[in-house]
Amino acid sequence: MAANRSLPRPIVWSVSAGILVACYLALIFPFARYLHQKPVQEKLGVVPKAEFLQLVSADQKQLVAEGLTLKVLLYFGTLAEKRNNELQLPPDYQAMSRLLHAAVKLDPYNMDDYYFAQSILVWDVKQIKIANALLEYGMKYRTWDFYLPFFAGFNYGYFLKDYPKAASNYMRAAELSKNPLFATLAGRYLNDAGQSDLAIAYLNTMVLSATNPSIKKTLQVRLEALKKARSIEVAAAAYAKATGIPAESVEELVRQGYLPEVPRDPYGGKFYLDPDGKVKTTSNYASPVKKTKSAPQ
Amino acid sequence: MFEVFRITLKGIFRDRVFHGILVAAVLLPLVPSVSQLSMRQVTELSITLSLSLISFILLLLSVFLGGTSLWKDIDRRYTFSVLSLPISRTRFLLGRFLGLAAFLLLAALVLGVVACVVVSITAGNYPPDRPVVWGNVFAAIVFDALKYILLVAAAVALSTVSTSFFLPVFGTIATMLVGSASQQVYEYVQSPAGEKLTPLLRQCANALYYVLPNFSAFDLKVNAIYGVPLSGQGTLLTVLYFAVYVAMLLLVATVLFSRREMK
Amino acid sequence: MNAIEIAGLSKTYTGKKWTRVDALKNLSLEVAQGEIFGFLGPNGAGKSTTIKTLLGLIRPSSGSARLMGEDIGTAAARKHVGYLPENPAFYDYLNAEEYLLFVGRSFGMPEGLLGQRCAEVLQRLQLWDARKRPMRSYSKGMVQRVGIAQVLIHDPEVYILDEPMSGLDPVGRALVKEIMTELKQRGKCVFFSTHIVSDVESVCDRVGIITKGELRSVERVEAVLERGVVGYQLTLKDREGSRELYVPREQLTTTVGELAVQGVEITLLEPRRKSLEDFFLEIVTGTAV
Ligand SMILES: Nc1ncnc2c1ncn2[C@@H]1O[C@H](COP(=O)(O)OP(=O)(O)OP(=O)(O)O)[C@@H](O)[C@H]1O
Ligand SMILES: [Mg+2]
């Protein structure tokens, strides 16, 4: 080059290197910030149909499935993180569900997918039937796993009020796990016992086994809310027993000394007693973002 | 430099590897029929398939032509005859790189035009809910080409030091994998789940994130498929990133190549 | 200004596992314009190493050199040179014509002149008929001819040829010698390496002999041949018939005197000279001259 003639090459090289590194440093941080702030929906991206993936992933189906699962986990992780920063975006549950379904098609043994579907999609999307179909699909493969019938049993009992199915699933979980707890739970379903206790027992198990921090946190919040609701239930029952009439409101229970204070709903709602005497909350056990949720079908 | 550029293009067009890869392009006209598999988004699927196929062809081209071009010159001892001409090594290297880059851009444009025809046929038969944003489709293809040009720059840099075929080819593939994963890994390390990793590992991952190539910004498939608007600033940053990163790779390549002995 | 000036050039290769080869040791040499210089040496002597260093393909470990006054390793120095690598390889997807055009343009030749020179050179080296075929299909000798053609096309001042005769048929060899002589007449400098002594004898002005990386001798070819008269072969005739006698150079006078005294007739006296080949072999095998 012309410059080579007038200047020794090492000087040309080091000067250009200096300029380029300076440019790079000036650029890379805004660039990284831009990528980090790219809306999360975009990051979940689009995934070809499961059948197509099945075709092209050749003998690497597990790998591709794991890739999809990680994508969902990562997506949810950043979402949960952003929720703390009060950055509220309606999560794309539909896309997550699609990815999970694609993943189990590729690798029906991948527990992450079932676990994730159960932990998040069931509560937030209320697609219980789809979730149970997914779990039953998994049970065909993961024949040794007590979690799947345990999840399905819970869904049948708690959400669908289909107690015989719930009981049979819990029995299956008890058989597989050799854990008498599940047998007890099954028994409760058979005589239609308190729902809150069941949910608390279920969530306790889930929290204990959770390893993914964002899922664990979600479950803990839910557990806390249910425990608070349960404490109101207990207080209301005691009040009804003592006075012979059902309590009017949560505040009434506090005034009469059955509760130390009005429990705070971790989802930001307000607990109240509905006319049947059941404990409800204005948040409906979901984060406020869910109010804008795009109804999945 | 222009002469090297010219024979580089000539060489690629006469290369049998190129002819082989070109065969993959005949899949493109099949896209409309395959897209009908989708129940709810035929046009979107046709865009997805076209973009993926183009991307795949460009990947093959950049690995097997970009990655082997300079290595072949050295291995087949063409360098003795060419580098003894009054062309400086810097110019030779730039001519080679520009030839490859121009070729990739050209290939992307030709394939892109075919893809546009294919997509518009599909969109005509199965009108999508939202009209296809052609500008975004175009941008997605151009940025895909830029990504592979960046990859070729890396391949050229690797070729300047290697004595065998392995480093440029597998190094290029590895660069591709690393570049595609780096953003995801970074997000993972930054997420609460990543906090369980040892601090040293996290610091290493962070440092690498800022040094290794990052291809995620070049992926505009979502914008093309679903018509999500492009971010002007983001696009500009990506172009600047591309320019600076390529320049750095080429500088390294020039320094290494100028010092290399043709034994 | 000399066409080629080499001062104290050394090259040490460091191979794998830190093995070191001193391929070139403190070589100094000057070759003038209008001179044909033969660079003679056995296999592995360092001929190609010297030449590659001159073209900037490898860097010298120490020492320096200039081509037409320009430091080696620069594009400016190569501008004056036509270089034929040993066992050359050219882009095999191009045909001979395309390659020659590429070379000519790299030297910045104007298009009109280039087209004309290209045709001339192709015809001269008998490549005209094959000029549109890709070089992939060429025989070894044809590739060598392309190598010579690409040296000639831009009409440089200095020709550096690494074993130009290798792979050529006798007609080709004669052609190359003819071309070299023509170049000399036009005042060009030709520097070529070889291990074939007769090639040197027939065309070179000077010869340099290199072994094991050291330049042993630089001589005018004529002087070597003159100095080379080592004795005489006499054919004698006396009563017993005719016989032959070899006499070393310094004993000729005395022997002739003695023979005259004995009455022996000298029917034939032939000078016996050492050929360049013997000269070369002596240097290479280390026996004193
Ligand atoms: N790349 C290399 N690495 C290590 N040693 C080398 C290398 N190239 C050459 N040599 C050594 O340098 C010495 C000189 O080699 P060079 O090629 O210059 O010989 P030459 O005179 O051209 O021989 P020939 O007549 O066989 O072509 C030899 O001993 C050779 O082994
Ligand atoms: Mg040699």
PDB file of N, CA and C in Angstrom, chain A residues 145-205:
ATOM      1  N   ASP A 145     -41.459 -42.717  36.526  1.00  0.00           N
ATOM      2  CA  ASP A 145     -41.405 -41.410  37.166  1.00  0.00           C
ATOM      3  C   ASP A 145     -42.703 -41.112  37.903  1.00  0.00           C
ATOM      4  N   PHE A 146     -42.629 -40.895  39.221  1.00  0.00           N
ATOM      5  CA  PHE A 146     -43.860 -40.635  39.969  1.00  0.00           C
ATOM      6  C   PHE A 146     -44.324 -39.191  39.827  1.00  0.00           C
ATOM      7  N   TYR A 147     -43.429 -38.311  39.337  1.00  0.00           N
ATOM      8  CA  TYR A 147     -43.808 -36.905  39.252  1.00  0.00           C
ATOM      9  C   TYR A 147     -44.962 -36.682  38.284  1.00  0.00           C
ATOM     10  N   LEU A 148     -44.910 -37.402  37.171  1.00  0.00           N
ATOM     11  CA  LEU A 148     -45.922 -37.159  36.147  1.00  0.00           C
ATOM     12  C   LEU A 148     -47.325 -37.483  36.657  1.00  0.00           C
ATOM     13  N   PRO A 149     -47.550 -38.690  37.234  1.00  0.00           N
ATOM     14  CA  PRO A 149     -48.895 -38.936  37.793  1.00  0.00           C
ATOM     15  C   PRO A 149     -49.218 -37.998  38.956  1.00  0.00           C
ATOM     16  N   PHE A 150     -48.211 -37.636  39.692  1.00  0.00           N
ATOM     17  CA  PHE A 150     -48.410 -36.717  40.807  1.00  0.00           C
ATOM     18  C   PHE A 150     -48.950 -35.384  40.286  1.00  0.00           C
ATOM     19  N   PHE A 151     -48.289 -34.867  39.236  1.00  0.00           N
ATOM     20  CA  PHE A 151     -48.756 -33.615  38.631  1.00  0.00           C
ATOM     21  C   PHE A 151     -50.177 -33.771  38.093  1.00  0.00           C
ATOM     22  N   ALA A 152     -50.364 -34.859  37.351  1.00  0.00           N
ATOM     23  CA  ALA A 152     -51.660 -35.055  36.710  1.00  0.00           C
ATOM     24  C   ALA A 152     -52.747 -35.189  37.767  1.00  0.00           C
ATOM     25  N   GLY A 153     -52.440 -35.934  38.833  1.00  0.00           N
ATOM     26  CA  GLY A 153     -53.401 -36.109  39.914  1.00  0.00           C
ATOM     27  C   GLY A 153     -53.794 -34.774  40.503  1.00  0.00           C
ATOM     28  N   PHE A 154     -52.805 -33.951  40.719  1.00  0.00           N
ATOM     29  CA  PHE A 154     -53.095 -32.653  41.285  1.00  0.00           C
ATOM     30  C   PHE A 154     -54.001 -31.846  40.351  1.00  0.00           C
ATOM     31  N   ASN A 155     -53.645 -31.856  39.083  1.00  0.00           N
ATOM     32  CA  ASN A 155     -54.435 -31.077  38.117  1.00  0.00           C
ATOM     33  C   ASN A 155     -55.891 -31.546  38.100  1.00  0.00           C
ATOM     34  N   TYR A 156     -56.055 -32.873  38.125  1.00  0.00           N
ATOM     35  CA  TYR A 156     -57.424 -33.407  38.111  1.00  0.00           C
ATOM     36  C   TYR A 156     -58.179 -32.974  39.344  1.00  0.00           C
ATOM     37  N   GLY A 157     -57.495 -33.064  40.483  1.00  0.00           N
ATOM     38  CA  GLY A 157     -58.185 -32.776  41.727  1.00  0.00           C
ATOM     39  C   GLY A 157     -58.435 -31.299  41.918  1.00  0.00           C
ATOM     40  N   TYR A 158     -57.375 -30.525  41.761  1.00  0.00           N
ATOM     41  CA  TYR A 158     -57.449 -29.128  42.152  1.00  0.00           C
ATOM     42  C   TYR A 158     -58.181 -28.291  41.121  1.00  0.00           C
ATOM     43  N   PHE A 159     -57.888 -28.524  39.871  1.00  0.00           N
ATOM     44  CA  PHE A 159     -58.457 -27.655  38.842  1.00  0.00           C
ATOM     45  C   PHE A 159     -59.716 -28.230  38.223  1.00  0.00           C
ATOM     46  N   LEU A 160     -59.673 -29.534  37.949  1.00  0.00           N
ATOM     47  CA  LEU A 160     -60.773 -30.099  37.170  1.00  0.00           C
ATOM     48  C   LEU A 160     -61.844 -30.749  38.039  1.00  0.00           C
ATOM     49  N   LYS A 161     -61.546 -30.852  39.313  1.00  0.00           N
ATOM     50  CA  LYS A 161     -62.487 -31.471  40.268  1.00  0.00           C
ATOM     51  C   LYS A 161     -62.921 -32.862  39.828  1.00  0.00           C
ATOM     52  N   ASP A 162     -62.038 -33.543  39.159  1.00  0.00           N
ATOM     53  CA  ASP A 162     -62.336 -34.909  38.728  1.00  0.00           C
ATOM     54  C   ASP A 162     -61.665 -35.831  39.740  1.00  0.00           C
ATOM     55  N   TYR A 163     -62.325 -36.070  40.862  1.00  0.00           N
ATOM     56  CA  TYR A 163     -61.660 -36.739  41.978  1.00  0.00           C
ATOM     57  C   TYR A 163     -61.283 -38.178  41.718  1.00  0.00           C
ATOM     58  N   PRO A 164     -62.122 -38.966  41.041  1.00  0.00           N
ATOM     59  CA  PRO A 164     -61.686 -40.358  40.795  1.00  0.00           C
ATOM     60  C   PRO A 164     -60.385 -40.420  40.005  1.00  0.00           C
ATOM     61  N   LYS A 165     -60.271 -39.574  38.970  1.00  0.00           N
ATOM     62  CA  LYS A 165     -59.044 -39.565  38.166  1.00  0.00           C
ATOM     63  C   LYS A 165     -57.873 -39.097  39.016  1.00  0.00           C
ATOM     64  N   ALA A 166     -58.140 -38.076  39.851  1.00  0.00           N
ATOM     65  CA  ALA A 166     -57.077 -37.557  40.710  1.00  0.00           C
ATOM     66  C   ALA A 166     -56.582 -38.667  41.621  1.00  0.00           C
ATOM     67  N   ALA A 167     -57.518 -39.384  42.221  1.00  0.00           N
ATOM     68  CA  ALA A 167     -57.146 -40.432  43.156  1.00  0.00           C
ATOM     69  C   ALA A 167     -56.338 -41.516  42.452  1.00  0.00           C
ATOM     70  N   SER A 168     -56.761 -41.914  41.258  1.00  0.00           N
ATOM     71  CA  SER A 168     -56.040 -43.012  40.592  1.00  0.00           C
ATOM     72  C   SER A 168     -54.629 -42.564  40.233  1.00  0.00           C
ATOM     73  N   ASN A 169     -54.483 -41.286  39.842  1.00  0.00           N
ATOM     74  CA  ASN A 169     -53.146 -40.805  39.547  1.00  0.00           C
ATOM     75  C   ASN A 169     -52.275 -40.753  40.791  1.00  0.00           C
ATOM     76  N   TYR A 170     -52.864 -40.296  41.897  1.00  0.00           N
ATOM     77  CA  TYR A 170     -52.083 -40.249  43.137  1.00  0.00           C
ATOM     78  C   TYR A 170     -51.687 -41.649  43.575  1.00  0.00           C
ATOM     79  N   MET A 171     -52.583 -42.614  43.369  1.00  0.00           N
ATOM     80  CA  MET A 171     -52.249 -43.996  43.731  1.00  0.00           C
ATOM     81  C   MET A 171     -51.043 -44.473  42.917  1.00  0.00           C
ATOM     82  N   ARG A 172     -51.077 -44.085  41.632  1.00  0.00           N
ATOM     83  CA  ARG A 172     -49.971 -44.489  40.757  1.00  0.00           C
ATOM     84  C   ARG A 172     -48.662 -43.851  41.255  1.00  0.00           C
ATOM     85  N   ALA A 173     -48.753 -42.571  41.636  1.00  0.00           N
ATOM     86  CA  ALA A 173     -47.568 -41.881  42.150  1.00  0.00           C
ATOM     87  C   ALA A 173     -47.077 -42.566  43.412  1.00  0.00           C
ATOM     88  N   ALA A 174     -48.020 -42.966  44.275  1.00  0.00           N
ATOM     89  CA  ALA A 174     -47.647 -43.629  45.523  1.00  0.00           C
ATOM     90  C   ALA A 174     -46.944 -44.946  45.228  1.00  0.00           C
ATOM     91  N   GLU A 175     -47.489 -45.672  44.267  1.00  0.00           N
ATOM     92  CA  GLU A 175     -46.896 -46.956  43.886  1.00  0.00           C
ATOM     93  C   GLU A 175     -45.456 -46.767  43.415  1.00  0.00           C
ATOM     94  N   LEU A 176     -45.278 -45.795  42.522  1.00  0.00           N
ATOM     95  CA  LEU A 176     -43.960 -45.585  41.918  1.00  0.00           C
ATOM     96  C   LEU A 176     -42.958 -45.037  42.911  1.00  0.00           C
ATOM     97  N   SER A 177     -43.433 -44.158  43.808  1.00  0.00           N
ATOM     98  CA  SER A 177     -42.478 -43.494  44.694  1.00  0.00           C
ATOM     99  C   SER A 177     -42.312 -44.238  45.999  1.00  0.00           C
ATOM    100  N   LYS A 178     -43.238 -45.178  46.299  1.00  0.00           N
ATOM    101  CA  LYS A 178     -43.258 -45.854  47.599  1.00  0.00           C
ATOM    102  C   LYS A 178     -43.379 -44.828  48.727  1.00  0.00           C
ATOM    103  N   ASN A 179     -43.948 -43.688  48.419  1.00  0.00           N
ATOM    104  CA  ASN A 179     -44.084 -42.642  49.417  1.00  0.00           C
ATOM    105  C   ASN A 179     -45.530 -42.614  49.893  1.00  0.00           C
ATOM    106  N   PRO A 180     -45.778 -42.869  51.186  1.00  0.00           N
ATOM    107  CA  PRO A 180     -47.146 -42.948  51.695  1.00  0.00           C
ATOM    108  C   PRO A 180     -47.898 -41.625  51.577  1.00  0.00           C
ATOM    109  N   LEU A 181     -47.149 -40.511  51.474  1.00  0.00           N
ATOM    110  CA  LEU A 181     -47.804 -39.217  51.367  1.00  0.00           C
ATOM    111  C   LEU A 181     -48.839 -39.198  50.248  1.00  0.00           C
ATOM    112  N   PHE A 182     -48.431 -39.764  49.109  1.00  0.00           N
ATOM    113  CA  PHE A 182     -49.323 -39.716  47.955  1.00  0.00           C
ATOM    114  C   PHE A 182     -50.575 -40.545  48.197  1.00  0.00           C
ATOM    115  N   ALA A 183     -50.379 -41.654  48.916  1.00  0.00           N
ATOM    116  CA  ALA A 183     -51.533 -42.484  49.241  1.00  0.00           C
ATOM    117  C   ALA A 183     -52.502 -41.687  50.116  1.00  0.00           C
ATOM    118  N   THR A 184     -51.949 -40.937  51.069  1.00  0.00           N
ATOM    119  CA  THR A 184     -52.788 -40.121  51.937  1.00  0.00           C
ATOM    120  C   THR A 184     -53.556 -39.102  51.115  1.00  0.00           C
ATOM    121  N   LEU A 185     -52.817 -38.462  50.199  1.00  0.00           N
ATOM    122  CA  LEU A 185     -53.455 -37.448  49.366  1.00  0.00           C
ATOM    123  C   LEU A 185     -54.580 -38.061  48.549  1.00  0.00           C
ATOM    124  N   ALA A 186     -54.282 -39.255  48.024  1.00  0.00           N
ATOM    125  CA  ALA A 186     -55.296 -39.939  47.240  1.00  0.00           C
ATOM    126  C   ALA A 186     -56.545 -40.165  48.083  1.00  0.00           C
ATOM    127  N   GLY A 187     -56.281 -40.580  49.317  1.00  0.00           N
ATOM    128  CA  GLY A 187     -57.380 -40.829  50.238  1.00  0.00           C
ATOM    129  C   GLY A 187     -58.221 -39.580  50.427  1.00  0.00           C
ATOM    130  N   ARG A 188     -57.539 -38.421  50.549  1.00  0.00           N
ATOM    131  CA  ARG A 188     -58.290 -37.191  50.762  1.00  0.00           C
ATOM    132  C   ARG A 188     -59.184 -36.867  49.576  1.00  0.00           C
ATOM    133  N   TYR A 189     -58.652 -37.163  48.412  1.00  0.00           N
ATOM    134  CA  TYR A 189     -59.478 -36.879  47.238  1.00  0.00           C
ATOM    135  C   TYR A 189     -60.712 -37.737  47.244  1.00  0.00           C
ATOM    136  N   LEU A 190     -60.501 -38.975  47.744  1.00  0.00           N
ATOM    137  CA  LEU A 190     -61.636 -39.880  47.730  1.00  0.00           C
ATOM    138  C   LEU A 190     -62.744 -39.348  48.622  1.00  0.00           C
ATOM    139  N   ASN A 191     -62.399 -38.611  49.688  1.00  0.00           N
ATOM    140  CA  ASN A 191     -63.490 -38.061  50.485  1.00  0.00           C
ATOM    141  C   ASN A 191     -63.571 -36.538  50.407  1.00  0.00           C
ATOM    142  N   ASP A 192     -63.063 -35.953  49.308  1.00  0.00           N
ATOM    143  CA  ASP A 192     -63.262 -34.548  48.996  1.00  0.00           C
ATOM    144  C   ASP A 192     -62.874 -33.625  50.146  1.00  0.00           C
ATOM    145  N   ALA A 193     -61.632 -33.735  50.555  1.00  0.00           N
ATOM    146  CA  ALA A 193     -61.190 -32.938  51.692  1.00  0.00           C
ATOM    147  C   ALA A 193     -60.765 -31.535  51.237  1.00  0.00           C
ATOM    148  N   GLY A 194     -60.198 -30.770  52.174  1.00  0.00           N
ATOM    149  CA  GLY A 194     -59.833 -29.366  51.928  1.00  0.00           C
ATOM    150  C   GLY A 194     -58.864 -29.193  50.766  1.00  0.00           C
ATOM    151  N   GLN A 195     -59.221 -28.352  49.846  1.00  0.00           N
ATOM    152  CA  GLN A 195     -58.406 -28.113  48.661  1.00  0.00           C
ATOM    153  C   GLN A 195     -57.102 -27.406  48.995  1.00  0.00           C
ATOM    154  N   SER A 196     -57.147 -26.459  49.909  1.00  0.00           N
ATOM    155  CA  SER A 196     -55.957 -25.650  50.172  1.00  0.00           C
ATOM    156  C   SER A 196     -54.825 -26.492  50.721  1.00  0.00           C
ATOM    157  N   ASP A 197     -55.142 -27.388  51.635  1.00  0.00           N
ATOM    158  CA  ASP A 197     -54.099 -28.249  52.186  1.00  0.00           C
ATOM    159  C   ASP A 197     -53.432 -29.058  51.094  1.00  0.00           C
ATOM    160  N   LEU A 198     -54.262 -29.559  50.192  1.00  0.00           N
ATOM    161  CA  LEU A 198     -53.712 -30.340  49.083  1.00  0.00           C
ATOM    162  C   LEU A 198     -52.767 -29.504  48.247  1.00  0.00           C
ATOM    163  N   ALA A 199     -53.216 -28.297  47.927  1.00  0.00           N
ATOM    164  CA  ALA A 199     -52.388 -27.433  47.094  1.00  0.00           C
ATOM    165  C   ALA A 199     -51.093 -27.098  47.804  1.00  0.00           C
ATOM    166  N   ILE A 200     -51.199 -26.860  49.130  1.00  0.00           N
ATOM    167  CA  ILE A 200     -49.982 -26.520  49.872  1.00  0.00           C
ATOM    168  C   ILE A 200     -49.019 -27.701  49.883  1.00  0.00           C
ATOM    169  N   ALA A 201     -49.558 -28.890  50.113  1.00  0.00           N
ATOM    170  CA  ALA A 201     -48.700 -30.083  50.107  1.00  0.00           C
ATOM    171  C   ALA A 201     -48.045 -30.253  48.742  1.00  0.00           C
ATOM    172  N   TYR A 202     -48.851 -30.042  47.715  1.00  0.00           N
ATOM    173  CA  TYR A 202     -48.340 -30.170  46.342  1.00  0.00           C
ATOM    174  C   TYR A 202     -47.217 -29.169  46.090  1.00  0.00           C
ATOM    175  N   LEU A 203     -47.479 -27.917  46.441  1.00  0.00           N
ATOM    176  CA  LEU A 203     -46.481 -26.880  46.167  1.00  0.00           C
ATOM    177  C   LEU A 203     -45.217 -27.085  46.989  1.00  0.00           C
ATOM    178  N   ASN A 204     -45.397 -27.545  48.233  1.00  0.00           N
ATOM    179  CA  ASN A 204     -44.214 -27.835  49.061  1.00  0.00           C
ATOM    180  C   ASN A 204     -43.294 -28.820  48.363  1.00  0.00           C
ATOM    181  N   THR A 205     -43.902 -29.883  47.839  1.00  0.00           N
ATOM    182  CA  THR A 205     -43.116 -30.887  47.130  1.00  0.00           C
ATOM    183  C   THR A 205     -42.411 -30.260  45.931  1.00  0.00           C
TER     184      THR A 205
END
